[in-house]
Coordinates of C-alpha atoms in Angstrom, one line a residue:
M1 CA -2.4 -26.2 -30.5
S2 CA -1.8 -23.6 -33.1
D3 CA -1.2 -19.8 -32.7
D4 CA -4.6 -19.2 -34.3
D5 CA -5.9 -21.2 -31.3
K6 CA -4.6 -19.2 -28.9
H7 CA -6.1 -16.2 -27.5
P8 CA -3.6 -13.8 -26.4
I9 CA -4.4 -11.9 -22.8
K10 CA -4.8 -8.4 -22.7
P11 CA -3.5 -7.6 -19.3
E12 CA -5.9 -4.6 -18.7
A13 CA -8.8 -6.7 -19.4
A14 CA -7.5 -9.6 -17.5
A15 CA -6.8 -7.1 -14.7
A16 CA -10.7 -6.2 -15.2
Q17 CA -11.9 -9.6 -15.3
A18 CA -9.9 -10.7 -12.0
T19 CA -11.7 -7.7 -10.5
D20 CA -15.1 -8.4 -11.2
Y21 CA -14.3 -12.1 -10.5
L22 CA -12.8 -11.1 -7.0
G23 CA -15.2 -8.5 -6.1
F24 CA -13.6 -6.8 -3.2
M25 CA -10.4 -8.4 -3.4
G26 CA -9.4 -7.2 -6.7
S27 CA -9.5 -3.4 -5.7
A28 CA -11.2 -0.7 -3.9
V29 CA -12.5 2.4 -5.5
Y30 CA -12.7 5.6 -3.2
D31 CA -14.9 8.8 -4.4
L32 CA -12.3 11.8 -4.3
G33 CA -15.4 14.2 -5.0
E34 CA -16.3 16.1 -8.2
G35 CA -16.4 13.2 -10.3
E36 CA -13.1 12.0 -9.0
T37 CA -12.2 8.2 -8.2
W38 CA -9.1 7.0 -7.0
T39 CA -8.4 3.0 -7.0
L40 CA -6.4 0.9 -4.3
P41 CA -5.6 -2.0 -6.1
N42 CA -5.1 -5.6 -4.4
P43 CA -1.3 -5.5 -3.8
N44 CA -0.6 -8.1 -6.2
M45 CA -1.9 -6.3 -8.7
M46 CA -0.2 -3.0 -8.5
P47 CA 0.7 -1.1 -11.5
P48 CA 4.5 -0.9 -11.7
A49 CA 5.1 2.7 -10.7
M50 CA 2.8 2.6 -7.3
K51 CA 4.4 -0.8 -6.7
N52 CA 7.7 1.1 -6.9
R53 CA 6.4 3.9 -4.3
Y54 CA 5.4 0.9 -1.8
L55 CA 8.4 -0.7 -2.2
E56 CA 10.6 2.8 -1.4
H57 CA 8.3 3.1 1.5
L58 CA 8.9 -0.4 3.0
R59 CA 12.3 0.1 2.6
F60 CA 12.1 3.9 4.2
M61 CA 9.8 1.9 7.2
A62 CA 12.7 -0.7 7.4
E63 CA 15.7 1.2 7.1
D64 CA 15.2 5.0 7.9
L65 CA 13.3 5.4 11.4
D66 CA 15.1 6.4 14.7
T67 CA 16.3 3.5 16.5
D68 CA 17.9 3.1 19.8
E69 CA 21.0 1.0 21.1
R70 CA 19.4 -1.8 23.0
K71 CA 21.1 -5.0 24.5
D72 CA 20.5 -8.3 22.6
P73 CA 19.4 -10.3 25.9
I74 CA 20.5 -13.7 24.2
T75 CA 23.7 -12.7 22.7
G76 CA 24.7 -9.4 24.6
E77 CA 25.5 -7.5 22.0
M78 CA 24.4 -4.2 21.2
R79 CA 21.9 -3.8 18.4
P80 CA 19.8 -0.9 16.8
V81 CA 16.2 -1.5 17.5
Q82 CA 13.5 0.7 16.3
K83 CA 11.8 3.4 18.4
F84 CA 8.2 3.0 19.3
P85 CA 5.8 4.7 18.8
I86 CA 7.7 5.3 15.4
R87 CA 10.3 8.5 15.0
H88 CA 12.0 10.0 12.1
G89 CA 14.4 12.8 13.1
G90 CA 12.8 12.5 16.4
K91 CA 9.5 13.7 15.5
L92 CA 6.6 10.9 15.7
I93 CA 5.4 9.8 12.5
N94 CA 2.1 8.2 11.4
D95 CA 3.1 5.1 9.2
E96 CA -0.7 4.9 7.9
E97 CA -0.3 8.2 6.6
L98 CA 3.2 7.6 5.1
L99 CA 1.6 4.6 3.0
A100 CA -1.4 6.8 2.2
I101 CA 1.1 9.2 0.4
A102 CA 3.5 6.7 -1.2
L103 CA 0.5 5.3 -2.8
M104 CA -1.2 8.3 -4.0
G105 CA 1.7 10.5 -4.6
T106 CA 3.9 10.5 -7.4
D107 CA 7.4 9.8 -6.1
A108 CA 7.7 8.0 -2.8
E109 CA 10.7 9.9 -1.4
E110 CA 10.1 13.6 -2.8
D111 CA 6.5 13.1 -1.7
R112 CA 7.5 12.0 1.8
A113 CA 10.4 14.7 2.1
A114 CA 7.6 17.4 1.4
Y115 CA 5.3 16.1 4.1
L116 CA 8.3 15.5 6.8
K117 CA 9.4 19.0 6.1
D118 CA 6.2 21.0 6.5
G119 CA 3.4 18.6 6.1
T120 CA 2.8 19.0 2.2
L121 CA 0.5 16.3 1.0
P122 CA 0.1 15.0 -1.9
A123 CA -2.8 16.4 -4.4
V124 CA -4.6 12.9 -4.3
Y125 CA -4.1 12.3 -1.1
A126 CA -5.5 15.7 0.1
K127 CA -8.7 15.1 -1.7
F128 CA -9.1 11.5 -0.2
L129 CA -8.6 13.5 3.4
K130 CA -11.2 16.1 1.9
A131 CA -13.8 13.5 0.9
G132 CA -13.4 12.2 4.5
G133 CA -11.1 9.3 4.1
V134 CA -8.5 8.3 6.9
P135 CA -5.1 6.5 6.2
G136 CA -5.9 3.6 7.9
Q137 CA -8.6 2.4 5.6
L138 CA -5.7 1.3 2.9
N139 CA -4.4 -1.5 5.1
T140 CA -7.8 -2.1 6.4
A141 CA -9.1 -2.5 2.6
W142 CA -5.7 -4.9 1.9
Q143 CA -6.6 -7.0 4.9
M144 CA -10.1 -7.5 3.7
M145 CA -9.0 -8.3 0.5
E146 CA -6.8 -11.2 1.8
R147 CA -9.5 -12.3 4.4
Q148 CA -12.1 -12.3 1.2
L149 CA -9.4 -14.0 -0.8
R150 CA -8.8 -16.9 2.1
E151 CA -12.3 -17.3 2.2
R152 CA -13.0 -17.8 -1.4
M153 CA -10.2 -20.3 -1.7
K154 CA -11.7 -22.4 1.1
Q155 CA -15.5 -22.3 -0.4
D156 CA -13.8 -23.0 -4.1
S157 CA -12.3 -26.6 -3.8
K158 CA -10.4 -26.0 -7.2
S159 CA -8.8 -22.9 -6.0
S160 CA -6.7 -25.1 -3.0

């Protein structure tokens, strides 16, 4: 096959085509009011900046939350175990809200620090809440995307 026979794939067009083909699984678009929208992409189709904020969120959730020392029932050694409900600096935190702040903000660490300090929200997230959104919608949307993908693969023998 010559180079003339190949059709280069334009990433933005391919993402749009995947969204059209996958339907809900490609992304969820939220109406923020006043003509503004915000798009929650499928986790596998996140733009790099959003993916980096998401990864920082996961790191924070895994490494920086309050822990208690507990005795391991098998080894007998003391080890840190994350407190539940989760806390940071002794204060209860909402993990779904922290995810929304990471995804809708511009800098995961700065946005999270401002929120934990005095409740400051990124502008997009504040608009999302004002429009009636709730932070739990994001994980729910991702779960629906995953379920619909599994169903699509089950129905389409070529996909499995």
